[in-house]
Amino acid sequence: DTLLATKVVEILGSGAGSALRVKVFELAGKAEDSRDTYGSQLWPAAVFLAGRLAMLGAAGELEGRRVLELGSGNGLCSLAALQLGAARVLATDYRELPLTLAR
């Protein structure tokens, strides 16, 4: 069994209504396969990009859009895009574990 840790990420964009709360999952311990190390944790770059998405969402720029995230890891940006009104989001990663965490 894989132990998971839950994180609630609060993203503050600039402008009214651009704050966002997203729940993501990470591995609670060390990945069994070293290739899963990167995709099974939350990275500062993902938090930064989700903040940029929050700014776009506040301006209505994501409403009804289709979003493709390459190398999604645990899916923070994909989940943020959905909350911000994207019509459809496709999260991709080369390993199955990160995609499982995003589901």
mmCIF file of N, CA, C and O in Angstrom:
data_model
loop_
_atom_site.group_PDB
_atom_site.id
_atom_site.type_symbol
_atom_site.label_atom_id
_atom_site.label_comp_id
_atom_site.label_asym_id
_atom_site.label_seq_id
_atom_site.Cartn_x
_atom_site.Cartn_y
_atom_site.Cartn_z
ATOM 1 N N ASP A 1 0.830 -1.181 0.000
ATOM 2 C CA ASP A 1 0.000 0.000 0.000
ATOM 3 C C ASP A 1 0.875 1.245 0.000
ATOM 4 O O ASP A 1 1.843 1.341 0.729
ATOM 5 N N THR A 2 0.483 2.237 -0.785
ATOM 6 C CA THR A 2 1.196 3.494 -0.873
ATOM 7 C C THR A 2 0.577 4.482 0.116
ATOM 8 O O THR A 2 -0.628 4.710 0.098
ATOM 9 N N LEU A 3 1.405 5.043 0.979
ATOM 10 C CA LEU A 3 0.919 6.039 1.930
ATOM 11 C C LEU A 3 0.976 7.411 1.282
ATOM 12 O O LEU A 3 1.981 7.800 0.704
ATOM 13 N N LEU A 4 -0.140 8.142 1.400
ATOM 14 C CA LEU A 4 -0.229 9.454 0.788
ATOM 15 C C LEU A 4 -0.330 10.535 1.840
ATOM 16 O O LEU A 4 -0.908 10.339 2.899
ATOM 17 N N ALA A 5 0.221 11.688 1.517
ATOM 18 C CA ALA A 5 0.068 12.884 2.339
ATOM 19 C C ALA A 5 -0.780 13.863 1.552
ATOM 20 O O ALA A 5 -0.641 13.987 0.333
ATOM 21 N N THR A 6 -1.669 14.545 2.234
ATOM 22 C CA THR A 6 -2.532 15.538 1.605
ATOM 23 C C THR A 6 -1.996 16.924 1.910
ATOM 24 O O THR A 6 -1.626 17.212 3.043
ATOM 25 N N LYS A 7 -1.955 17.765 0.891
ATOM 26 C CA LYS A 7 -1.572 19.161 1.073
ATOM 27 C C LYS A 7 -2.670 20.032 0.490
ATOM 28 O O LYS A 7 -3.172 19.749 -0.593
ATOM 29 N N VAL A 8 -3.018 21.075 1.205
ATOM 30 C CA VAL A 8 -3.921 22.074 0.663
ATOM 31 C C VAL A 8 -3.060 23.281 0.339
ATOM 32 O O VAL A 8 -2.404 23.842 1.208
ATOM 33 N N VAL A 9 -3.042 23.638 -0.933
ATOM 34 C CA VAL A 9 -2.215 24.740 -1.397
ATOM 35 C C VAL A 9 -3.108 25.952 -1.595
ATOM 36 O O VAL A 9 -4.103 25.883 -2.314
ATOM 37 N N GLU A 10 -2.748 27.036 -0.937
ATOM 38 C CA GLU A 10 -3.490 28.281 -1.107
ATOM 39 C C GLU A 10 -2.666 29.180 -2.015
ATOM 40 O O GLU A 10 -1.508 29.482 -1.739
ATOM 41 N N ILE A 11 -3.285 29.570 -3.112
ATOM 42 C CA ILE A 11 -2.601 30.360 -4.126
ATOM 43 C C ILE A 11 -3.260 31.723 -4.190
ATOM 44 O O ILE A 11 -4.459 31.825 -4.411
ATOM 45 N N LEU A 12 -2.464 32.739 -3.980
ATOM 46 C CA LEU A 12 -2.976 34.098 -4.022
ATOM 47 C C LEU A 12 -2.553 34.747 -5.323
ATOM 48 O O LEU A 12 -1.363 34.931 -5.562
ATOM 49 N N GLY A 13 -3.513 35.054 -6.161
ATOM 50 C CA GLY A 13 -3.226 35.777 -7.394
ATOM 51 C C GLY A 13 -3.346 37.269 -7.122
ATOM 52 O O GLY A 13 -3.575 37.694 -5.999
ATOM 53 N N SER A 14 -3.156 38.070 -8.129
ATOM 54 C CA SER A 14 -3.341 39.507 -7.940
ATOM 55 C C SER A 14 -4.710 39.882 -8.469
ATOM 56 O O SER A 14 -5.086 39.517 -9.570
ATOM 57 N N GLY A 15 -5.463 40.574 -7.671
ATOM 58 C CA GLY A 15 -6.795 40.982 -8.095
ATOM 59 C C GLY A 15 -7.873 40.267 -7.302
ATOM 60 O O GLY A 15 -7.646 39.224 -6.701
ATOM 61 N N ALA A 16 -9.041 40.845 -7.314
ATOM 62 C CA ALA A 16 -10.174 40.293 -6.568
ATOM 63 C C ALA A 16 -10.592 38.949 -7.150
ATOM 64 O O ALA A 16 -10.640 38.768 -8.360
ATOM 65 N N GLY A 17 -10.856 38.000 -6.277
ATOM 66 C CA GLY A 17 -11.361 36.706 -6.710
ATOM 67 C C GLY A 17 -10.315 35.776 -7.283
ATOM 68 O O GLY A 17 -10.644 34.737 -7.831
ATOM 69 N N SER A 18 -9.019 36.128 -7.166
ATOM 70 C CA SER A 18 -8.012 35.273 -7.769
ATOM 71 C C SER A 18 -7.375 34.305 -6.774
ATOM 72 O O SER A 18 -6.488 33.562 -7.138
ATOM 73 N N ALA A 19 -7.804 34.329 -5.503
ATOM 74 C CA ALA A 19 -7.296 33.367 -4.527
ATOM 75 C C ALA A 19 -7.896 31.993 -4.819
ATOM 76 O O ALA A 19 -9.039 31.878 -5.238
ATOM 77 N N LEU A 20 -7.118 30.955 -4.586
ATOM 78 C CA LEU A 20 -7.506 29.605 -4.967
ATOM 79 C C LEU A 20 -6.978 28.630 -3.929
ATOM 80 O O LEU A 20 -5.865 28.779 -3.451
ATOM 81 N N ARG A 21 -7.785 27.611 -3.582
ATOM 82 C CA ARG A 21 -7.343 26.537 -2.687
ATOM 83 C C ARG A 21 -7.469 25.223 -3.442
ATOM 84 O O ARG A 21 -8.538 24.895 -3.944
ATOM 85 N N VAL A 22 -6.360 24.485 -3.506
ATOM 86 C CA VAL A 22 -6.332 23.223 -4.248
ATOM 87 C C VAL A 22 -5.738 22.153 -3.344
ATOM 88 O O VAL A 22 -4.696 22.348 -2.726
ATOM 89 N N LYS A 23 -6.405 20.994 -3.278
ATOM 90 C CA LYS A 23 -5.890 19.866 -2.518
ATOM 91 C C LYS A 23 -5.135 18.943 -3.467
ATOM 92 O O LYS A 23 -5.656 18.551 -4.500
ATOM 93 N N VAL A 24 -3.886 18.617 -3.092
ATOM 94 C CA VAL A 24 -3.067 17.701 -3.885
ATOM 95 C C VAL A 24 -2.547 16.591 -2.968
ATOM 96 O O VAL A 24 -2.571 16.714 -1.748
ATOM 97 N N PHE A 25 -2.075 15.527 -3.582
ATOM 98 C CA PHE A 25 -1.543 14.388 -2.844
ATOM 99 C C PHE A 25 -0.083 14.166 -3.213
ATOM 100 O O PHE A 25 0.318 14.377 -4.355
ATOM 101 N N GLU A 26 0.691 13.745 -2.228
ATOM 102 C CA GLU A 26 2.093 13.381 -2.412
ATOM 103 C C GLU A 26 2.328 12.034 -1.745
ATOM 104 O O GLU A 26 1.520 11.605 -0.918
ATOM 105 N N LEU A 27 3.441 11.417 -2.080
ATOM 106 C CA LEU A 27 3.832 10.217 -1.333
ATOM 107 C C LEU A 27 4.262 10.650 0.056
ATOM 108 O O LEU A 27 4.952 11.658 0.210
ATOM 109 N N ALA A 28 3.854 9.902 1.072
ATOM 110 C CA ALA A 28 4.230 10.230 2.443
ATOM 111 C C ALA A 28 5.666 9.800 2.739
ATOM 112 O O ALA A 28 6.324 10.356 3.599
ATOM 113 N N GLY A 29 6.152 8.822 2.007
ATOM 114 C CA GLY A 29 7.510 8.324 2.213
ATOM 115 C C GLY A 29 8.308 8.374 0.931
ATOM 116 O O GLY A 29 7.971 9.088 -0.009
ATOM 117 N N LYS A 30 9.342 7.584 0.896
ATOM 118 C CA LYS A 30 10.219 7.520 -0.270
ATOM 119 C C LYS A 30 9.576 6.678 -1.369
ATOM 120 O O LYS A 30 8.965 5.643 -1.094
ATOM 121 N N ALA A 31 9.713 7.117 -2.611
ATOM 122 C CA ALA A 31 9.183 6.363 -3.750
ATOM 123 C C ALA A 31 9.940 5.045 -3.896
ATOM 124 O O ALA A 31 11.157 5.004 -3.727
ATOM 125 N N GLU A 32 9.212 3.980 -4.208
ATOM 126 C CA GLU A 32 9.848 2.675 -4.413
ATOM 127 C C GLU A 32 10.758 2.699 -5.637
ATOM 128 O O GLU A 32 11.798 2.077 -5.658
ATOM 129 N N ASP A 33 10.338 3.401 -6.668
ATOM 130 C CA ASP A 33 11.114 3.521 -7.902
ATOM 131 C C ASP A 33 11.624 4.952 -7.970
ATOM 132 O O ASP A 33 10.848 5.903 -7.906
ATOM 133 N N SER A 34 12.935 5.142 -8.103
ATOM 134 C CA SER A 34 13.518 6.488 -8.086
ATOM 135 C C SER A 34 12.959 7.375 -9.197
ATOM 136 O O SER A 34 12.977 8.599 -9.079
ATOM 137 N N ARG A 35 12.428 6.781 -10.268
ATOM 138 C CA ARG A 35 11.842 7.581 -11.349
ATOM 139 C C ARG A 35 10.556 8.271 -10.910
ATOM 140 O O ARG A 35 10.110 9.220 -11.546
ATOM 141 N N ASP A 36 9.957 7.811 -9.808
ATOM 142 C CA ASP A 36 8.732 8.425 -9.299
ATOM 143 C C ASP A 36 9.006 9.553 -8.309
ATOM 144 O O ASP A 36 8.085 10.224 -7.856
ATOM 145 N N THR A 37 10.260 9.779 -7.966
ATOM 146 C CA THR A 37 10.612 10.789 -6.972
ATOM 147 C C THR A 37 10.138 12.174 -7.382
ATOM 148 O O THR A 37 9.563 12.908 -6.577
ATOM 149 N N TYR A 38 10.351 12.558 -8.615
ATOM 150 C CA TYR A 38 10.037 13.923 -9.037
ATOM 151 C C TYR A 38 8.545 14.165 -9.200
ATOM 152 O O TYR A 38 8.037 15.204 -8.810
ATOM 153 N N GLY A 39 7.840 13.236 -9.760
ATOM 154 C CA GLY A 39 6.418 13.427 -10.015
ATOM 155 C C GLY A 39 5.521 13.201 -8.819
ATOM 156 O O GLY A 39 4.335 13.464 -8.881
ATOM 157 N N SER A 40 6.088 12.734 -7.721
ATOM 158 C CA SER A 40 5.256 12.403 -6.565
ATOM 159 C C SER A 40 5.335 13.449 -5.461
ATOM 160 O O SER A 40 4.924 13.205 -4.348
ATOM 161 N N GLN A 41 5.867 14.629 -5.787
ATOM 162 C CA GLN A 41 5.931 15.687 -4.788
ATOM 163 C C GLN A 41 5.563 17.035 -5.411
ATOM 164 O O GLN A 41 5.616 17.204 -6.626
ATOM 165 N N LEU A 42 5.183 17.943 -4.567
ATOM 166 C CA LEU A 42 4.802 19.276 -5.006
ATOM 167 C C LEU A 42 6.063 20.125 -5.124
ATOM 168 O O LEU A 42 6.869 20.176 -4.200
ATOM 169 N N TRP A 43 6.207 20.805 -6.241
ATOM 170 C CA TRP A 43 7.383 21.626 -6.501
ATOM 171 C C TRP A 43 7.023 23.103 -6.471
ATOM 172 O O TRP A 43 5.922 23.489 -6.873
ATOM 173 N N PRO A 44 7.945 23.960 -6.022
ATOM 174 C CA PRO A 44 7.693 25.407 -6.007
ATOM 175 C C PRO A 44 7.304 25.961 -7.377
ATOM 176 O O PRO A 44 6.489 26.874 -7.470
ATOM 177 N N ALA A 45 7.851 25.410 -8.440
ATOM 178 C CA ALA A 45 7.507 25.886 -9.788
ATOM 179 C C ALA A 45 6.025 25.664 -10.090
ATOM 180 O O ALA A 45 5.388 26.503 -10.736
ATOM 181 N N ALA A 46 5.461 24.559 -9.609
ATOM 182 C CA ALA A 46 4.036 24.288 -9.827
ATOM 183 C C ALA A 46 3.186 25.303 -9.073
ATOM 184 O O ALA A 46 2.166 25.775 -9.586
ATOM 185 N N VAL A 47 3.599 25.663 -7.863
ATOM 186 C CA VAL A 47 2.866 26.668 -7.083
ATOM 187 C C VAL A 47 2.926 28.016 -7.806
ATOM 188 O O VAL A 47 1.922 28.724 -7.906
ATOM 189 N N PHE A 48 4.092 28.367 -8.335
ATOM 190 C CA PHE A 48 4.237 29.621 -9.088
ATOM 191 C C PHE A 48 3.319 29.635 -10.311
ATOM 192 O O PHE A 48 2.587 30.590 -10.547
ATOM 193 N N LEU A 49 3.353 28.550 -11.091
ATOM 194 C CA LEU A 49 2.520 28.489 -12.300
ATOM 195 C C LEU A 49 1.031 28.505 -11.964
ATOM 196 O O LEU A 49 0.238 29.135 -12.667
ATOM 197 N N ALA A 50 0.652 27.851 -10.876
ATOM 198 C CA ALA A 50 -0.756 27.884 -10.465
ATOM 199 C C ALA A 50 -1.160 29.310 -10.083
ATOM 200 O O ALA A 50 -2.296 29.719 -10.336
ATOM 201 N N GLY A 51 -0.243 30.061 -9.511
ATOM 202 C CA GLY A 51 -0.503 31.462 -9.211
ATOM 203 C C GLY A 51 -0.735 32.285 -10.466
ATOM 204 O O GLY A 51 -1.619 33.146 -10.521
ATOM 205 N N ARG A 52 0.038 32.000 -11.497
ATOM 206 C CA ARG A 52 -0.164 32.681 -12.788
ATOM 207 C C ARG A 52 -1.519 32.298 -13.388
ATOM 208 O O ARG A 52 -2.215 33.129 -13.960
ATOM 209 N N LEU A 53 -1.877 31.024 -13.252
ATOM 210 C CA LEU A 53 -3.200 30.592 -13.715
ATOM 211 C C LEU A 53 -4.309 31.303 -12.950
ATOM 212 O O LEU A 53 -5.331 31.664 -13.535
ATOM 213 N N ALA A 54 -4.112 31.509 -11.644
ATOM 214 C CA ALA A 54 -5.118 32.212 -10.839
ATOM 215 C C ALA A 54 -5.318 33.636 -11.353
ATOM 216 O O ALA A 54 -6.442 34.130 -11.398
ATOM 217 N N MET A 55 -4.231 34.278 -11.758
ATOM 218 C CA MET A 55 -4.353 35.628 -12.316
ATOM 219 C C MET A 55 -5.117 35.602 -13.636
ATOM 220 O O MET A 55 -5.987 36.435 -13.886
ATOM 221 N N LEU A 56 -4.816 34.609 -14.481
ATOM 222 C CA LEU A 56 -5.546 34.474 -15.749
ATOM 223 C C LEU A 56 -7.015 34.157 -15.492
ATOM 224 O O LEU A 56 -7.900 34.678 -16.171
ATOM 225 N N GLY A 57 -7.261 33.288 -14.518
ATOM 226 C CA GLY A 57 -8.631 32.929 -14.180
ATOM 227 C C GLY A 57 -9.428 34.115 -13.675
ATOM 228 O O GLY A 57 -10.609 34.269 -14.004
ATOM 229 N N ALA A 58 -8.800 34.977 -12.884
ATOM 230 C CA ALA A 58 -9.480 36.162 -12.366
ATOM 231 C C ALA A 58 -9.874 37.102 -13.501
ATOM 232 O O ALA A 58 -10.865 37.818 -13.416
ATOM 233 N N ALA A 59 -9.105 37.082 -14.576
ATOM 234 C CA ALA A 59 -9.400 37.924 -15.740
ATOM 235 C C ALA A 59 -10.346 37.235 -16.721
ATOM 236 O O ALA A 59 -10.650 37.779 -17.781
ATOM 237 N N GLY A 60 -10.786 36.002 -16.388
ATOM 238 C CA GLY A 60 -11.704 35.273 -17.259
ATOM 239 C C GLY A 60 -11.039 34.605 -18.448
ATOM 240 O O GLY A 60 -11.713 34.115 -19.352
ATOM 241 N N GLU A 61 -9.714 34.548 -18.435
ATOM 242 C CA GLU A 61 -8.971 34.015 -19.583
ATOM 243 C C GLU A 61 -9.015 32.492 -19.710
ATOM 244 O O GLU A 61 -8.695 31.959 -20.765
ATOM 245 N N LEU A 62 -9.388 31.785 -18.658
ATOM 246 C CA LEU A 62 -9.421 30.310 -18.721
ATOM 247 C C LEU A 62 -10.822 29.762 -18.965
ATOM 248 O O LEU A 62 -10.973 28.574 -19.271
ATOM 249 N N GLU A 63 -11.807 30.587 -18.823
ATOM 250 C CA GLU A 63 -13.200 30.155 -18.952
ATOM 251 C C GLU A 63 -13.445 29.469 -20.294
ATOM 252 O O GLU A 63 -13.224 30.045 -21.358
ATOM 253 N N GLY A 64 -13.841 28.189 -20.231
ATOM 254 C CA GLY A 64 -14.170 27.436 -21.430
ATOM 255 C C GLY A 64 -12.990 26.959 -22.253
ATOM 256 O O GLY A 64 -13.163 26.349 -23.302
ATOM 257 N N ARG A 65 -11.778 27.198 -21.787
ATOM 258 C CA ARG A 65 -10.573 26.807 -22.549
ATOM 259 C C ARG A 65 -10.211 25.343 -22.332
ATOM 260 O O ARG A 65 -10.593 24.721 -21.358
ATOM 261 N N ARG A 66 -9.439 24.819 -23.261
ATOM 262 C CA ARG A 66 -8.836 23.495 -23.124
ATOM 263 C C ARG A 66 -7.387 23.689 -22.706
ATOM 264 O O ARG A 66 -6.695 24.524 -23.271
ATOM 265 N N VAL A 67 -6.949 22.903 -21.715
ATOM 266 C CA VAL A 67 -5.613 23.055 -21.154
ATOM 267 C C VAL A 67 -4.882 21.719 -21.249
ATOM 268 O O VAL A 67 -5.440 20.677 -20.913
ATOM 269 N N LEU A 68 -3.625 21.757 -21.679
ATOM 270 C CA LEU A 68 -2.749 20.588 -21.721
ATOM 271 C C LEU A 68 -1.567 20.870 -20.807
ATOM 272 O O LEU A 68 -0.878 21.873 -20.976
ATOM 273 N N GLU A 69 -1.359 20.003 -19.815
ATOM 274 C CA GLU A 69 -0.204 20.147 -18.941
ATOM 275 C C GLU A 69 0.758 19.000 -19.203
ATOM 276 O O GLU A 69 0.410 17.831 -19.029
ATOM 277 N N LEU A 70 1.958 19.333 -19.609
ATOM 278 C CA LEU A 70 3.005 18.343 -19.862
ATOM 279 C C LEU A 70 3.853 18.190 -18.605
ATOM 280 O O LEU A 70 4.310 19.183 -18.044
ATOM 281 N N GLY A 71 4.067 16.961 -18.182
ATOM 282 C CA GLY A 71 4.842 16.732 -16.964
ATOM 283 C C GLY A 71 4.114 17.260 -15.745
ATOM 284 O O GLY A 71 4.645 18.032 -14.963
ATOM 285 N N SER A 72 2.881 16.809 -15.564
ATOM 286 C CA SER A 72 1.994 17.389 -14.551
ATOM 287 C C SER A 72 2.356 17.046 -13.110
ATOM 288 O O SER A 72 1.877 17.701 -12.198
ATOM 289 N N GLY A 73 3.167 16.017 -12.901
ATOM 290 C CA GLY A 73 3.449 15.627 -11.526
ATOM 291 C C GLY A 73 2.156 15.304 -10.799
ATOM 292 O O GLY A 73 1.295 14.612 -11.347
ATOM 293 N N ASN A 74 1.989 15.830 -9.586
ATOM 294 C CA ASN A 74 0.773 15.511 -8.839
ATOM 295 C C ASN A 74 -0.425 16.364 -9.242
ATOM 296 O O ASN A 74 -1.472 16.290 -8.627
ATOM 297 N N GLY A 75 -0.294 17.162 -10.289
ATOM 298 C CA GLY A 75 -1.446 17.780 -10.934
ATOM 299 C C GLY A 75 -1.928 19.116 -10.412
ATOM 300 O O GLY A 75 -3.034 19.538 -10.738
ATOM 301 N N LEU A 76 -1.126 19.827 -9.631
ATOM 302 C CA LEU A 76 -1.587 21.094 -9.069
ATOM 303 C C LEU A 76 -2.097 22.048 -10.144
ATOM 304 O O LEU A 76 -3.196 22.591 -10.035
ATOM 305 N N CYS A 77 -1.328 22.254 -11.205
ATOM 306 C CA CYS A 77 -1.735 23.225 -12.234
ATOM 307 C C CYS A 77 -2.985 22.758 -12.981
ATOM 308 O O CYS A 77 -3.861 23.570 -13.301
ATOM 309 N N SER A 78 -3.089 21.488 -13.253
ATOM 310 C CA SER A 78 -4.283 20.959 -13.924
ATOM 311 C C SER A 78 -5.522 21.126 -13.057
ATOM 312 O O SER A 78 -6.582 21.539 -13.535
ATOM 313 N N LEU A 79 -5.391 20.814 -11.771
ATOM 314 C CA LEU A 79 -6.519 20.969 -10.854
ATOM 315 C C LEU A 79 -6.900 22.437 -10.703
ATOM 316 O O LEU A 79 -8.083 22.780 -10.641
ATOM 317 N N ALA A 80 -5.902 23.318 -10.667
ATOM 318 C CA ALA A 80 -6.171 24.752 -10.580
ATOM 319 C C ALA A 80 -6.923 25.226 -11.824
ATOM 320 O O ALA A 80 -7.893 25.979 -11.724
ATOM 321 N N ALA A 81 -6.476 24.793 -12.999
ATOM 322 C CA ALA A 81 -7.133 25.206 -14.249
ATOM 323 C C ALA A 81 -8.604 24.796 -14.257
ATOM 324 O O ALA A 81 -9.467 25.558 -14.692
ATOM 325 N N LEU A 82 -8.890 23.593 -13.759
ATOM 326 C CA LEU A 82 -10.289 23.147 -13.684
ATOM 327 C C LEU A 82 -11.102 24.044 -12.755
ATOM 328 O O LEU A 82 -12.214 24.445 -13.088
ATOM 329 N N GLN A 83 -10.548 24.352 -11.593
ATOM 330 C CA GLN A 83 -11.266 25.208 -10.645
ATOM 331 C C GLN A 83 -11.472 26.618 -11.198
ATOM 332 O O GLN A 83 -12.403 27.303 -10.805
ATOM 333 N N LEU A 84 -10.599 27.026 -12.096
ATOM 334 C CA LEU A 84 -10.667 28.382 -12.648
ATOM 335 C C LEU A 84 -11.512 28.469 -13.913
ATOM 336 O O LEU A 84 -11.522 29.493 -14.576
ATOM 337 N N GLY A 85 -12.210 27.376 -14.247
ATOM 338 C CA GLY A 85 -13.174 27.446 -15.337
ATOM 339 C C GLY A 85 -12.778 26.817 -16.652
ATOM 340 O O GLY A 85 -13.512 26.930 -17.632
ATOM 341 N N ALA A 86 -11.640 26.137 -16.713
ATOM 342 C CA ALA A 86 -11.271 25.461 -17.958
ATOM 343 C C ALA A 86 -12.318 24.397 -18.274
ATOM 344 O O ALA A 86 -12.799 23.695 -17.380
ATOM 345 N N ALA A 87 -12.687 24.295 -19.543
ATOM 346 C CA ALA A 87 -13.702 23.328 -19.955
ATOM 347 C C ALA A 87 -13.163 21.907 -19.910
ATOM 348 O O ALA A 87 -13.878 20.964 -19.583
ATOM 349 N N ARG A 88 -11.897 21.757 -20.233
ATOM 350 C CA ARG A 88 -11.290 20.427 -20.289
ATOM 351 C C ARG A 88 -9.805 20.556 -20.002
ATOM 352 O O ARG A 88 -9.150 21.467 -20.496
ATOM 353 N N VAL A 89 -9.269 19.611 -19.215
ATOM 354 C CA VAL A 89 -7.850 19.624 -18.876
ATOM 355 C C VAL A 89 -7.291 18.223 -19.103
ATOM 356 O O VAL A 89 -7.892 17.237 -18.689
ATOM 357 N N LEU A 90 -6.160 18.152 -19.769
ATOM 358 C CA LEU A 90 -5.458 16.889 -19.965
ATOM 359 C C LEU A 90 -4.107 16.992 -19.270
ATOM 360 O O LEU A 90 -3.261 17.802 -19.660
ATOM 361 N N ALA A 91 -3.922 16.215 -18.202
ATOM 362 C CA ALA A 91 -2.666 16.168 -17.464
ATOM 363 C C ALA A 91 -1.864 14.966 -17.964
ATOM 364 O O ALA A 91 -2.406 13.867 -18.073
ATOM 365 N N THR A 92 -0.594 15.183 -18.269
ATOM 366 C CA THR A 92 0.249 14.092 -18.758
ATOM 367 C C THR A 92 1.512 13.991 -17.908
ATOM 368 O O THR A 92 1.977 14.972 -17.339
ATOM 369 N N ASP A 93 2.045 12.796 -17.818
ATOM 370 C CA ASP A 93 3.334 12.557 -17.195
ATOM 371 C C ASP A 93 3.843 11.235 -17.756
ATOM 372 O O ASP A 93 3.053 10.420 -18.237
ATOM 373 N N TYR A 94 5.133 11.011 -17.687
ATOM 374 C CA TYR A 94 5.669 9.782 -18.270
ATOM 375 C C TYR A 94 5.578 8.591 -17.330
ATOM 376 O O TYR A 94 5.800 7.461 -17.732
ATOM 377 N N ARG A 95 5.230 8.828 -16.072
ATOM 378 C CA ARG A 95 5.079 7.761 -15.102
ATOM 379 C C ARG A 95 3.626 7.676 -14.654
ATOM 380 O O ARG A 95 2.901 8.675 -14.644
ATOM 381 N N GLU A 96 3.188 6.498 -14.235
ATOM 382 C CA GLU A 96 1.797 6.291 -13.812
ATOM 383 C C GLU A 96 1.526 6.873 -12.421
ATOM 384 O O GLU A 96 0.446 7.393 -12.158
ATOM 385 N N LEU A 97 2.506 6.812 -11.506
ATOM 386 C CA LEU A 97 2.273 7.274 -10.137
ATOM 387 C C LEU A 97 1.811 8.730 -10.062
ATOM 388 O O LEU A 97 0.818 9.017 -9.396
ATOM 389 N N PRO A 98 2.468 9.673 -10.731
ATOM 390 C CA PRO A 98 1.976 11.063 -10.656
ATOM 391 C C PRO A 98 0.537 11.208 -11.163
ATOM 392 O O PRO A 98 -0.244 11.961 -10.579
ATOM 393 N N LEU A 99 0.197 10.498 -12.197
ATOM 394 C CA LEU A 99 -1.169 10.584 -12.732
ATOM 395 C C LEU A 99 -2.170 10.002 -11.742
ATOM 396 O O LEU A 99 -3.283 10.510 -11.605
ATOM 397 N N THR A 100 -1.781 8.958 -11.031
ATOM 398 C CA THR A 100 -2.628 8.388 -9.990
ATOM 399 C C THR A 100 -2.838 9.403 -8.874
ATOM 400 O O THR A 100 -3.952 9.552 -8.362
ATOM 401 N N LEU A 101 -1.785 10.120 -8.493
ATOM 402 C CA LEU A 101 -1.907 11.140 -7.451
ATOM 403 C C LEU A 101 -2.848 12.259 -7.895
ATOM 404 O O LEU A 101 -3.592 12.794 -7.081
ATOM 405 N N ALA A 102 -2.821 12.602 -9.171
ATOM 406 C CA ALA A 102 -3.664 13.698 -9.678
ATOM 407 C C ALA A 102 -5.142 13.289 -9.742
ATOM 408 O O ALA A 102 -6.011 14.140 -9.643
ATOM 409 N N ARG A 103 -5.395 12.008 -9.919
ATOM 410 C CA ARG A 103 -6.793 11.546 -10.003
ATOM 411 C C ARG A 103 -7.454 11.689 -8.666
ATOM 412 O O ARG A 103 -8.551 11.879 -8.450
#
